[in-house]
mmCIF file of C-alpha atoms and ligand atoms in Angstrom:
data_model
loop_
_atom_site.group_PDB
_atom_site.id
_atom_site.type_symbol
_atom_site.label_atom_id
_atom_site.label_comp_id
_atom_site.label_asym_id
_atom_site.label_seq_id
_atom_site.Cartn_x
_atom_site.Cartn_y
_atom_site.Cartn_z
ATOM 1 C CA UNK A 1 120.593 -8.766 253.183
ATOM 2 C CA UNK A 2 118.079 -11.875 253.298
ATOM 3 C CA UNK A 3 117.306 -14.266 250.659
ATOM 4 C CA UNK A 4 113.583 -13.692 250.711
ATOM 5 C CA UNK A 5 112.096 -13.650 247.195
ATOM 6 C CA UNK A 6 112.527 -9.817 246.316
ATOM 7 C CA UNK A 7 109.282 -8.086 246.998
ATOM 8 C CA UNK A 8 106.699 -7.019 244.145
ATOM 9 C CA UNK A 9 108.204 -9.673 241.371
ATOM 10 C CA UNK A 10 105.580 -12.331 241.920
ATOM 11 C CA UNK A 11 105.525 -13.037 238.224
ATOM 12 C CA UNK A 12 108.981 -12.538 237.025
ATOM 13 C CA UNK A 13 111.158 -14.704 239.807
ATOM 14 C CA UNK A 14 109.033 -18.041 238.836
ATOM 15 C CA UNK A 15 110.285 -17.417 235.300
ATOM 16 C CA UNK A 16 113.948 -17.064 236.459
ATOM 17 C CA UNK A 17 113.753 -19.957 238.501
ATOM 18 C CA UNK A 18 112.113 -22.395 235.696
ATOM 19 C CA UNK A 19 114.785 -20.993 233.572
ATOM 20 C CA UNK A 20 117.447 -21.508 236.025
ATOM 21 C CA UNK A 21 116.515 -25.290 236.848
ATOM 22 C CA UNK A 22 116.107 -25.951 233.292
ATOM 23 C CA UNK A 23 119.377 -24.917 232.816
ATOM 24 C CA UNK A 24 117.886 -22.362 230.160
ATOM 25 C CA UNK A 25 118.910 -19.190 231.729
ATOM 26 C CA UNK A 26 121.142 -17.282 229.260
ATOM 27 C CA UNK A 27 124.660 -16.733 230.741
ATOM 28 C CA UNK A 28 124.810 -13.061 230.237
ATOM 29 C CA UNK A 29 121.464 -11.360 231.328
ATOM 30 C CA UNK A 30 120.983 -7.689 231.331
ATOM 31 C CA UNK A 31 118.051 -6.638 234.008
ATOM 32 C CA UNK A 32 116.710 -3.692 233.430
ATOM 33 C CA UNK A 33 113.757 -1.220 234.482
ATOM 34 C CA UNK A 34 113.274 1.810 236.661
ATOM 35 C CA UNK A 35 115.590 2.888 239.372
ATOM 36 C CA UNK A 36 114.818 1.324 242.682
ATOM 37 C CA UNK A 37 112.755 -1.358 241.881
ATOM 38 C CA UNK A 38 114.946 -4.141 243.071
ATOM 39 C CA UNK A 39 117.153 -5.348 240.081
ATOM 40 C CA UNK A 40 120.296 -5.809 242.376
ATOM 41 C CA UNK A 41 118.135 -7.961 244.866
ATOM 42 C CA UNK A 42 116.734 -10.004 241.983
ATOM 43 C CA UNK A 43 120.556 -10.588 240.689
ATOM 44 C CA UNK A 44 121.513 -11.364 243.984
ATOM 45 C CA UNK A 45 118.680 -13.742 244.709
ATOM 46 C CA UNK A 46 119.387 -15.367 241.106
ATOM 47 C CA UNK A 47 123.291 -15.854 242.090
ATOM 48 C CA UNK A 48 122.050 -17.500 245.375
ATOM 49 C CA UNK A 49 119.696 -19.726 243.391
ATOM 50 C CA UNK A 50 122.196 -20.855 241.211
ATOM 51 C CA UNK A 51 124.438 -21.708 244.153
ATOM 52 C CA UNK A 52 121.993 -23.421 246.378
ATOM 53 C CA UNK A 53 121.818 -27.205 246.220
ATOM 54 C CA UNK A 54 118.762 -27.566 248.061
ATOM 55 C CA UNK A 55 115.510 -28.718 246.685
ATOM 56 C CA UNK A 56 113.735 -25.151 246.654
ATOM 57 C CA UNK A 57 116.893 -22.813 246.180
ATOM 58 C CA UNK A 58 117.689 -20.329 247.570
ATOM 59 C CA UNK A 59 116.528 -22.310 250.759
ATOM 60 C CA UNK A 60 118.315 -19.692 253.158
ATOM 61 C CA UNK A 61 119.705 -22.103 255.310
ATOM 62 C CA UNK A 62 122.538 -24.015 253.578
ATOM 63 C CA UNK A 63 126.336 -22.980 253.458
ATOM 64 C CA UNK A 64 125.884 -21.393 250.165
ATOM 65 C CA UNK A 65 122.901 -19.710 251.182
ATOM 66 C CA UNK A 66 124.296 -18.350 254.507
ATOM 67 C CA UNK A 67 127.610 -17.245 252.717
ATOM 68 C CA UNK A 68 125.612 -15.367 250.112
ATOM 69 C CA UNK A 69 123.753 -13.456 252.636
ATOM 70 C CA UNK A 70 126.502 -12.223 254.366
ATOM 71 C CA UNK A 71 127.766 -11.216 250.985
ATOM 72 C CA UNK A 72 130.728 -13.694 251.392
ATOM 73 C CA UNK A 73 130.195 -16.394 248.746
ATOM 74 C CA UNK A 74 133.557 -16.983 246.849
ATOM 75 C CA UNK A 75 131.502 -17.627 243.746
ATOM 76 C CA UNK A 76 129.361 -14.625 243.907
ATOM 77 C CA UNK A 77 130.914 -11.363 243.039
ATOM 78 C CA UNK A 78 128.927 -8.107 242.997
ATOM 79 C CA UNK A 79 130.593 -5.358 241.207
ATOM 80 C CA UNK A 80 129.133 -1.759 241.376
ATOM 81 C CA UNK A 81 130.504 1.878 240.440
ATOM 82 C CA UNK A 82 133.450 3.013 242.754
ATOM 83 C CA UNK A 83 135.917 5.824 242.930
ATOM 84 C CA UNK A 84 138.612 5.503 240.485
ATOM 85 C CA UNK A 85 141.614 3.693 242.371
ATOM 86 C CA UNK A 86 144.583 5.976 243.006
ATOM 87 C CA UNK A 87 147.236 5.507 239.872
ATOM 88 C CA UNK A 88 149.912 2.843 240.283
ATOM 89 C CA UNK A 89 150.730 -0.360 238.672
ATOM 90 C CA UNK A 90 147.917 -2.309 237.247
ATOM 91 C CA UNK A 91 148.433 -4.928 239.716
ATOM 92 C CA UNK A 92 148.143 -2.233 242.871
ATOM 93 C CA UNK A 93 145.190 -0.695 241.272
ATOM 94 C CA UNK A 94 143.341 -3.994 240.968
ATOM 95 C CA UNK A 95 143.980 -4.558 244.752
ATOM 96 C CA UNK A 96 142.900 -1.142 245.582
ATOM 97 C CA UNK A 97 139.836 -1.619 243.732
ATOM 98 C CA UNK A 98 138.995 -5.091 245.389
ATOM 99 C CA UNK A 99 139.881 -3.424 248.776
ATOM 100 C CA UNK A 100 137.358 -0.911 248.205
ATOM 101 C CA UNK A 101 134.707 -3.516 247.078
ATOM 102 C CA UNK A 102 135.010 -5.484 250.010
ATOM 103 C CA UNK A 103 134.557 -2.487 252.397
ATOM 104 C CA UNK A 104 131.253 -1.790 250.566
ATOM 105 C CA UNK A 105 130.093 -5.439 250.449
ATOM 106 C CA UNK A 106 130.437 -5.539 254.107
ATOM 107 C CA UNK A 107 128.094 -2.547 254.480
ATOM 108 C CA UNK A 108 125.653 -3.781 252.191
ATOM 109 C CA UNK A 109 125.737 -7.211 253.911
ATOM 110 C CA UNK A 110 124.538 -5.405 257.144
ATOM 111 C CA UNK A 111 121.574 -2.987 255.169
ATOM 112 C CA UNK A 112 120.836 -3.880 251.931
ATOM 113 C CA UNK A 113 119.193 -0.725 250.952
ATOM 114 C CA UNK A 114 122.815 1.164 251.365
ATOM 115 C CA UNK A 115 123.057 3.145 248.467
ATOM 116 C CA UNK A 116 126.334 2.161 246.694
ATOM 117 C CA UNK A 117 126.375 4.799 244.111
ATOM 118 C CA UNK A 118 128.403 7.734 245.460
ATOM 119 C CA UNK A 119 127.602 9.948 242.634
ATOM 120 C CA UNK A 120 129.288 10.948 239.298
ATOM 121 C CA UNK A 121 132.798 10.784 240.407
ATOM 122 C CA UNK A 122 132.339 6.558 240.240
ATOM 123 C CA UNK A 123 132.610 4.298 237.527
ATOM 124 C CA UNK A 124 133.314 0.674 236.822
ATOM 125 C CA UNK A 125 136.987 1.039 235.984
ATOM 126 C CA UNK A 126 139.560 -0.940 234.252
ATOM 127 C CA UNK A 127 141.004 -2.680 237.528
ATOM 128 C CA UNK A 128 137.572 -3.891 238.287
ATOM 129 C CA UNK A 129 137.056 -5.250 234.769
ATOM 130 C CA UNK A 130 140.567 -7.042 235.275
ATOM 131 C CA UNK A 131 139.394 -8.618 238.252
ATOM 132 C CA UNK A 132 136.411 -10.092 237.035
ATOM 133 C CA UNK A 133 138.408 -11.399 234.133
ATOM 134 C CA UNK A 134 140.686 -13.037 236.358
ATOM 135 C CA UNK A 135 138.013 -14.513 238.365
ATOM 136 C CA UNK A 136 136.158 -15.599 235.391
ATOM 137 C CA UNK A 137 139.317 -17.644 234.445
ATOM 138 C CA UNK A 138 139.445 -19.859 237.295
ATOM 139 C CA UNK A 139 137.098 -22.586 238.070
ATOM 140 C CA UNK A 140 134.526 -21.910 240.949
ATOM 141 C CA UNK A 141 135.831 -22.549 244.564
ATOM 142 C CA UNK A 142 132.718 -24.056 246.207
ATOM 143 C CA UNK A 143 130.253 -24.969 243.727
ATOM 144 C CA UNK A 144 129.397 -25.340 239.885
ATOM 145 C CA UNK A 145 129.066 -22.029 238.893
ATOM 146 C CA UNK A 146 130.635 -18.341 239.177
ATOM 147 C CA UNK A 147 128.224 -15.626 239.184
ATOM 148 C CA UNK A 148 129.135 -12.185 238.536
ATOM 149 C CA UNK A 149 126.396 -9.244 239.319
ATOM 150 C CA UNK A 150 127.523 -6.154 237.736
ATOM 151 C CA UNK A 151 125.104 -3.340 239.284
ATOM 152 C CA UNK A 152 124.611 -0.134 237.330
ATOM 153 C CA UNK A 153 126.401 -1.513 234.331
ATOM 154 C CA UNK A 154 126.050 1.476 232.238
ATOM 155 C CA UNK A 155 128.990 2.842 234.644
ATOM 156 C CA UNK A 156 131.551 0.623 232.637
ATOM 157 C CA UNK A 157 132.888 3.336 230.438
ATOM 158 C CA UNK A 158 134.693 2.884 227.127
ATOM 159 C CA UNK A 159 138.213 2.770 228.276
ATOM 160 C CA UNK A 160 140.517 4.094 225.073
ATOM 161 C CA UNK A 161 143.722 3.291 227.358
ATOM 162 C CA UNK A 162 142.965 -0.115 227.466
ATOM 163 C CA UNK A 163 141.143 -1.177 224.366
ATOM 164 C CA UNK A 164 142.367 -4.838 224.927
ATOM 165 C CA UNK A 165 141.133 -5.316 228.259
ATOM 166 C CA UNK A 166 137.711 -3.877 226.973
ATOM 167 C CA UNK A 167 137.609 -6.103 224.372
ATOM 168 C CA UNK A 168 138.443 -9.179 226.525
ATOM 169 C CA UNK A 169 135.431 -8.278 228.887
ATOM 170 C CA UNK A 170 133.371 -8.347 225.630
ATOM 171 C CA UNK A 171 134.389 -11.710 224.695
ATOM 172 C CA UNK A 172 133.523 -12.723 228.163
ATOM 173 C CA UNK A 173 130.089 -11.549 227.735
ATOM 174 C CA UNK A 174 129.777 -13.101 224.506
ATOM 175 C CA UNK A 175 131.096 -16.516 225.185
ATOM 176 C CA UNK A 176 131.334 -17.022 228.873
ATOM 177 C CA UNK A 177 132.950 -20.310 229.934
ATOM 178 C CA UNK A 178 130.132 -22.627 230.948
ATOM 179 C CA UNK A 179 130.361 -22.307 234.518
ATOM 180 C CA UNK A 180 130.044 -18.332 234.235
ATOM 181 C CA UNK A 181 126.932 -16.392 234.548
ATOM 182 C CA UNK A 182 127.023 -12.444 234.428
ATOM 183 C CA UNK A 183 123.913 -10.700 235.531
ATOM 184 C CA UNK A 184 123.975 -6.763 234.451
ATOM 185 C CA UNK A 185 121.595 -4.328 236.001
ATOM 186 C CA UNK A 186 120.758 -0.912 234.698
ATOM 187 C CA UNK A 187 118.011 1.725 234.988
ATOM 188 C CA UNK A 188 119.741 3.769 232.226
ATOM 189 C CA UNK A 189 119.552 1.104 229.294
ATOM 190 C CA UNK A 190 120.162 3.841 226.768
ATOM 191 C CA UNK A 191 123.593 4.772 228.392
ATOM 192 C CA UNK A 192 124.979 1.365 227.949
ATOM 193 C CA UNK A 193 127.641 0.661 225.677
ATOM 194 C CA UNK A 194 125.744 -0.842 222.495
ATOM 195 C CA UNK A 195 128.540 -3.462 222.461
ATOM 196 C CA UNK A 196 127.340 -4.560 225.954
ATOM 197 C CA UNK A 197 123.485 -4.399 225.167
ATOM 198 C CA UNK A 198 124.230 -6.771 222.094
ATOM 199 C CA UNK A 199 125.937 -9.486 223.958
ATOM 200 C CA UNK A 200 123.362 -9.792 226.764
ATOM 201 C CA UNK A 201 119.802 -11.027 226.945
ATOM 202 C CA UNK A 202 117.712 -8.523 228.196
ATOM 203 C CA UNK A 203 114.982 -8.971 231.024
ATOM 204 C CA UNK A 204 112.907 -6.405 231.839
ATOM 205 C CA UNK A 205 112.014 -5.688 235.758
ATOM 206 C CA UNK A 206 108.976 -3.766 235.759
ATOM 207 C CA UNK A 207 107.869 -1.279 238.918
ATOM 208 C CA UNK A 208 104.718 -2.729 240.797
ATOM 209 C CA UNK A 209 101.735 -0.661 240.974
ATOM 210 C CA UNK A 210 101.845 2.431 243.335
ATOM 211 C CA UNK A 211 98.970 0.855 244.784
ATOM 212 C CA UNK A 212 100.483 -2.116 245.371
ATOM 213 C CA UNK A 213 103.784 -0.841 246.631
ATOM 214 C CA UNK A 214 101.495 1.587 249.145
ATOM 215 C CA UNK A 215 99.828 -1.701 250.434
ATOM 216 C CA UNK A 216 103.050 -3.281 251.100
ATOM 217 C CA UNK A 217 104.480 -0.039 252.847
ATOM 218 C CA UNK A 218 101.465 -0.363 255.334
ATOM 219 C CA UNK A 219 101.409 -3.900 256.160
ATOM 220 C CA UNK A 220 105.219 -4.726 255.930
ATOM 221 C CA UNK A 221 106.700 -1.414 256.956
ATOM 222 C CA UNK A 222 104.209 -0.237 259.359
ATOM 223 C CA UNK A 223 103.624 2.983 257.303
ATOM 224 C CA UNK A 224 100.755 5.284 257.754
ATOM 225 C CA UNK A 225 98.324 4.824 254.852
ATOM 226 C CA UNK A 226 98.134 8.347 253.432
ATOM 227 C CA UNK A 227 101.857 8.568 253.810
ATOM 228 C CA UNK A 228 102.450 5.339 252.037
ATOM 229 C CA UNK A 229 100.184 6.459 249.238
ATOM 230 C CA UNK A 230 102.054 9.859 248.653
ATOM 231 C CA UNK A 231 105.532 7.939 248.930
ATOM 232 C CA UNK A 232 104.326 5.196 246.319
ATOM 233 C CA UNK A 233 102.953 7.571 243.962
ATOM 234 C CA UNK A 234 105.768 9.513 244.186
ATOM 235 C CA UNK A 235 108.274 6.991 243.706
ATOM 236 C CA UNK A 236 106.463 5.401 240.805
ATOM 237 C CA UNK A 237 106.045 2.114 242.772
ATOM 238 C CA UNK A 238 109.730 1.621 243.225
ATOM 239 C CA UNK A 239 110.523 -0.020 246.697
ATOM 240 C CA UNK A 240 113.869 1.550 247.511
ATOM 241 C CA UNK A 241 113.239 4.990 247.017
ATOM 242 C CA UNK A 242 109.752 4.821 248.700
ATOM 243 C CA UNK A 243 111.549 3.517 251.901
ATOM 244 C CA UNK A 244 114.179 5.632 251.910
ATOM 245 C CA UNK A 245 111.620 8.700 251.678
ATOM 246 C CA UNK A 246 109.637 6.949 254.792
ATOM 247 C CA UNK A 247 112.864 7.054 256.583
ATOM 248 C CA UNK A 248 113.928 10.527 255.934
ATOM 249 C CA UNK A 249 110.262 11.629 257.334
ATOM 250 C CA UNK A 250 109.664 13.652 254.216
ATOM 251 C CA UNK A 251 107.075 11.084 253.234
ATOM 252 C CA UNK A 252 104.630 13.210 255.857
ATOM 253 C CA UNK A 253 105.290 16.397 253.684
ATOM 254 C CA UNK A 254 104.828 14.639 250.552
ATOM 255 C CA UNK A 255 101.507 13.297 251.659
ATOM 256 C CA UNK A 256 100.199 16.617 252.940
ATOM 257 C CA UNK A 257 101.580 18.433 249.755
ATOM 258 C CA UNK A 258 99.681 15.904 247.257
ATOM 259 C CA UNK A 259 96.495 16.655 249.734
ATOM 260 C CA UNK A 260 96.976 20.536 248.952
ATOM 261 C CA UNK A 261 97.908 19.903 245.474
ATOM 262 C CA UNK A 262 94.923 17.565 244.857
ATOM 263 C CA UNK A 263 92.518 20.505 246.686
ATOM 264 C CA UNK A 264 94.088 23.222 244.382
ATOM 265 C CA UNK A 265 93.730 21.271 241.238
ATOM 266 C CA UNK A 266 90.292 20.222 241.851
ATOM 267 C CA UNK A 267 89.186 23.707 241.305
ATOM 268 C CA UNK A 268 86.671 23.470 244.445
ATOM 269 C CA UNK A 269 86.560 26.264 246.954
ATOM 270 C CA UNK A 270 85.244 23.705 249.546
ATOM 271 C CA UNK A 271 88.124 21.337 248.912
ATOM 272 C CA UNK A 272 90.636 23.694 249.767
ATOM 273 C CA UNK A 273 88.997 24.783 252.837
ATOM 274 C CA UNK A 274 89.112 20.876 253.971
ATOM 275 C CA UNK A 275 92.530 20.809 253.046
ATOM 276 C CA UNK A 276 93.642 23.798 255.202
ATOM 277 C CA UNK A 277 91.327 22.754 258.084
ATOM 278 C CA UNK A 278 93.460 19.209 258.369
ATOM 279 C CA UNK A 279 96.393 21.156 259.711
ATOM 280 C CA UNK A 280 96.712 21.442 263.550
ATOM 281 C CA UNK A 281 96.545 25.087 264.468
ATOM 282 C CA UNK A 282 99.837 25.192 265.693
ATOM 283 C CA UNK A 283 103.574 24.213 264.646
ATOM 284 C CA UNK A 284 103.604 25.664 261.729
ATOM 285 C CA UNK A 285 107.483 25.422 261.029
ATOM 286 C CA UNK A 286 107.577 21.838 261.718
ATOM 287 C CA UNK A 287 104.531 20.742 259.340
ATOM 288 C CA UNK A 288 103.908 23.191 257.141
ATOM 289 C CA UNK A 289 107.206 24.677 256.012
ATOM 290 C CA UNK A 290 108.086 21.279 254.521
ATOM 291 C CA UNK A 291 104.767 20.471 253.002
ATOM 292 C CA UNK A 292 104.882 24.028 251.354
ATOM 293 C CA UNK A 293 108.701 23.106 249.794
ATOM 294 C CA UNK A 294 107.213 19.921 248.424
ATOM 295 C CA UNK A 295 104.057 21.699 247.045
ATOM 296 C CA UNK A 296 106.640 24.050 245.318
ATOM 297 C CA UNK A 297 108.165 20.938 243.508
ATOM 298 C CA UNK A 298 104.674 19.499 242.682
ATOM 299 C CA UNK A 299 104.151 23.158 240.992
ATOM 300 C CA UNK A 300 107.408 22.877 239.157
ATOM 301 C CA UNK A 301 106.237 19.214 237.955
ATOM 302 C CA UNK A 302 103.007 20.993 236.612
ATOM 303 C CA UNK A 303 105.311 23.439 234.940
ATOM 304 C CA UNK A 304 107.039 20.768 233.168
ATOM 305 C CA UNK A 305 103.909 19.473 232.161
ATOM 306 C CA UNK A 306 102.819 22.583 230.602
ATOM 307 C CA UNK A 307 105.816 23.335 228.524
ATOM 308 C CA UNK A 308 105.764 20.151 227.099
ATOM 309 C CA UNK A 309 108.508 18.434 229.368
ATOM 310 C CA UNK A 310 106.603 16.292 231.660
ATOM 311 C CA UNK A 311 109.719 13.680 231.667
ATOM 312 C CA UNK A 312 111.464 16.304 233.813
ATOM 313 C CA UNK A 313 108.946 16.212 236.384
ATOM 314 C CA UNK A 314 109.966 14.661 239.962
ATOM 315 C CA UNK A 315 106.543 13.087 240.408
ATOM 316 C CA UNK A 316 104.690 12.780 237.112
ATOM 317 C CA UNK A 317 102.256 10.426 238.386
ATOM 318 C CA UNK A 318 101.078 12.944 240.969
ATOM 319 C CA UNK A 319 100.667 15.705 238.186
ATOM 320 C CA UNK A 320 98.957 13.336 235.826
ATOM 321 C CA UNK A 321 96.549 12.126 238.341
ATOM 322 C CA UNK A 322 95.692 15.458 239.667
ATOM 323 C CA UNK A 323 95.158 16.806 236.258
ATOM 324 C CA UNK A 324 92.975 14.067 234.940
ATOM 325 C CA UNK A 325 90.897 14.426 238.304
ATOM 326 C CA UNK A 326 90.676 18.172 237.651
ATOM 327 C CA UNK A 327 89.572 17.501 234.188
ATOM 328 C CA UNK A 328 86.958 15.310 235.296
ATOM 329 C CA UNK A 329 85.425 17.701 237.501
ATOM 330 C CA UNK A 330 86.101 20.808 235.665
ATOM 331 C CA UNK A 331 85.294 19.532 232.337
ATOM 332 C CA UNK A 332 87.640 19.132 229.572
ATOM 333 C CA UNK A 333 90.300 21.835 230.867
ATOM 334 C CA UNK A 334 93.825 21.483 229.877
ATOM 335 C CA UNK A 335 97.048 21.773 231.629
ATOM 336 C CA UNK A 336 96.984 25.520 233.218
ATOM 337 C CA UNK A 337 98.989 27.979 231.334
ATOM 338 C CA UNK A 338 102.870 28.185 232.120
ATOM 339 C CA UNK A 339 102.203 31.833 233.007
ATOM 340 C CA UNK A 340 99.623 31.046 235.451
ATOM 341 C CA UNK A 341 101.628 28.294 236.952
ATOM 342 C CA UNK A 342 104.565 30.812 237.523
ATOM 343 C CA UNK A 343 102.051 33.251 239.023
ATOM 344 C CA UNK A 344 101.614 30.941 241.795
ATOM 345 C CA UNK A 345 105.060 31.097 243.031
ATOM 346 C CA UNK A 346 105.142 34.303 245.134
ATOM 347 C CA UNK A 347 102.165 32.683 247.136
ATOM 348 C CA UNK A 348 104.456 29.963 248.025
ATOM 349 C CA UNK A 349 107.222 32.043 249.097
ATOM 350 C CA UNK A 350 104.816 34.139 251.251
ATOM 351 C CA UNK A 351 103.542 30.733 252.744
ATOM 352 C CA UNK A 352 106.808 29.677 253.419
ATOM 353 C CA UNK A 353 107.757 32.686 255.439
ATOM 354 C CA UNK A 354 104.896 32.744 257.423
ATOM 355 C CA UNK A 355 105.672 28.894 258.352
ATOM 356 C CA UNK A 356 109.000 30.228 259.192
ATOM 357 C CA UNK A 357 107.600 32.509 261.836
ATOM 358 C CA UNK A 358 105.152 29.913 263.079
ATOM 359 C CA UNK A 359 102.027 31.522 261.901
ATOM 360 C CA UNK A 360 98.947 29.628 262.160
ATOM 361 C CA UNK A 361 99.056 26.718 259.633
ATOM 362 C CA UNK A 362 95.316 26.919 258.902
ATOM 363 C CA UNK A 363 94.870 30.212 257.942
ATOM 364 C CA UNK A 364 98.385 30.440 256.163
ATOM 365 C CA UNK A 365 97.065 27.322 253.768
ATOM 366 C CA UNK A 366 93.791 28.898 253.329
ATOM 367 C CA UNK A 367 95.425 32.108 252.159
ATOM 368 C CA UNK A 368 98.114 30.142 250.081
ATOM 369 C CA UNK A 369 95.635 27.975 248.274
ATOM 370 C CA UNK A 370 93.321 30.875 247.554
ATOM 371 C CA UNK A 371 95.946 32.927 245.942
ATOM 372 C CA UNK A 372 97.348 30.050 243.847
ATOM 373 C CA UNK A 373 94.059 29.237 242.816
ATOM 374 C CA UNK A 374 93.490 32.991 241.658
ATOM 375 C CA UNK A 375 96.845 32.827 239.896
ATOM 376 C CA UNK A 376 96.090 29.537 238.253
ATOM 377 C CA UNK A 377 92.826 30.817 236.988
ATOM 378 C CA UNK A 378 94.233 34.017 235.601
ATOM 379 C CA UNK A 379 92.803 36.379 238.169
ATOM 380 C CA UNK A 380 95.899 37.178 240.571
ATOM 381 C CA UNK A 381 94.750 39.830 243.219
ATOM 382 C CA UNK A 382 91.025 39.298 242.259
HETATM 383 ZN ZN1 ZN B 1 120.642 -23.097 250.248
#
């Protein structure tokens, strides 16, 4: 965790700063935008800015800033979905919830990209809401403000068992004490309770352009340019997912698959030949296998687009750009027919099997692209 201004938001951050310094920042804000663009980082940076009393906050040096970086500032409360605490008295459950939260904050202090969401079995439950209300009813410990950051606020589920607590939280959102700020984040704005949406000032956090992210990945994270471009496109400009992709090493396979997919969709024989020739002649299992699997997901995305559900695609931008590139070159051609797309899958199975047996990746890829291309043009086995 650092207090550097979160990357990729050069337009948004000065707006927040000006509003905060002029005392015009709304007290209940909803930061919404795509997954992984840095909404939580922006909220925590804003929280530190509200606490820091130096001339250009957050200075990163003062006591407030240092505590904020370590996730230990007593007046900054980060909440996020967690497993439900074991049943017990409300008091015991609140304590258990708080202990879990502290544990995760320590992890987050060490690595700000630690994924906090552990799947569907988590939520922001009543015990956490009660803790928030308790903290909001006391004056801040160190400074002027108490700031709550509630990450993935859509995980605040309606809790019929305690309408009273839910209502009290809504009242807090609607009329916070003058020393309280509540910053909610969500990438699933539609899933938020309408009662929460209507009580917060919306602040859109857009994803930076993929090209801009690719440059950043090369300059600040030493990524290979081709890998960076593929990762940035696949993640739609979102930094968090792109970094995880690079770390996992799957970025290489994604870049290769994008290259193969582009060659395939170009409809050009020589482009396919060139794409195949870029493989080294050995080590198919390590390089070709993962790329074939990635290419399979591109074809799946293409199928989503062909059957009219492009929103289900994993990397819609890749498909879109390959399709528009193909249209320009081939001249007015539409998305391939769903049956033709389905007919390419057997060739992928054959290539996966070949990669698994460590066959020559160049010739395997040449055959793969030839067979897929034939299937797409409706001439399988021609
Ligand atoms: Zn400071």
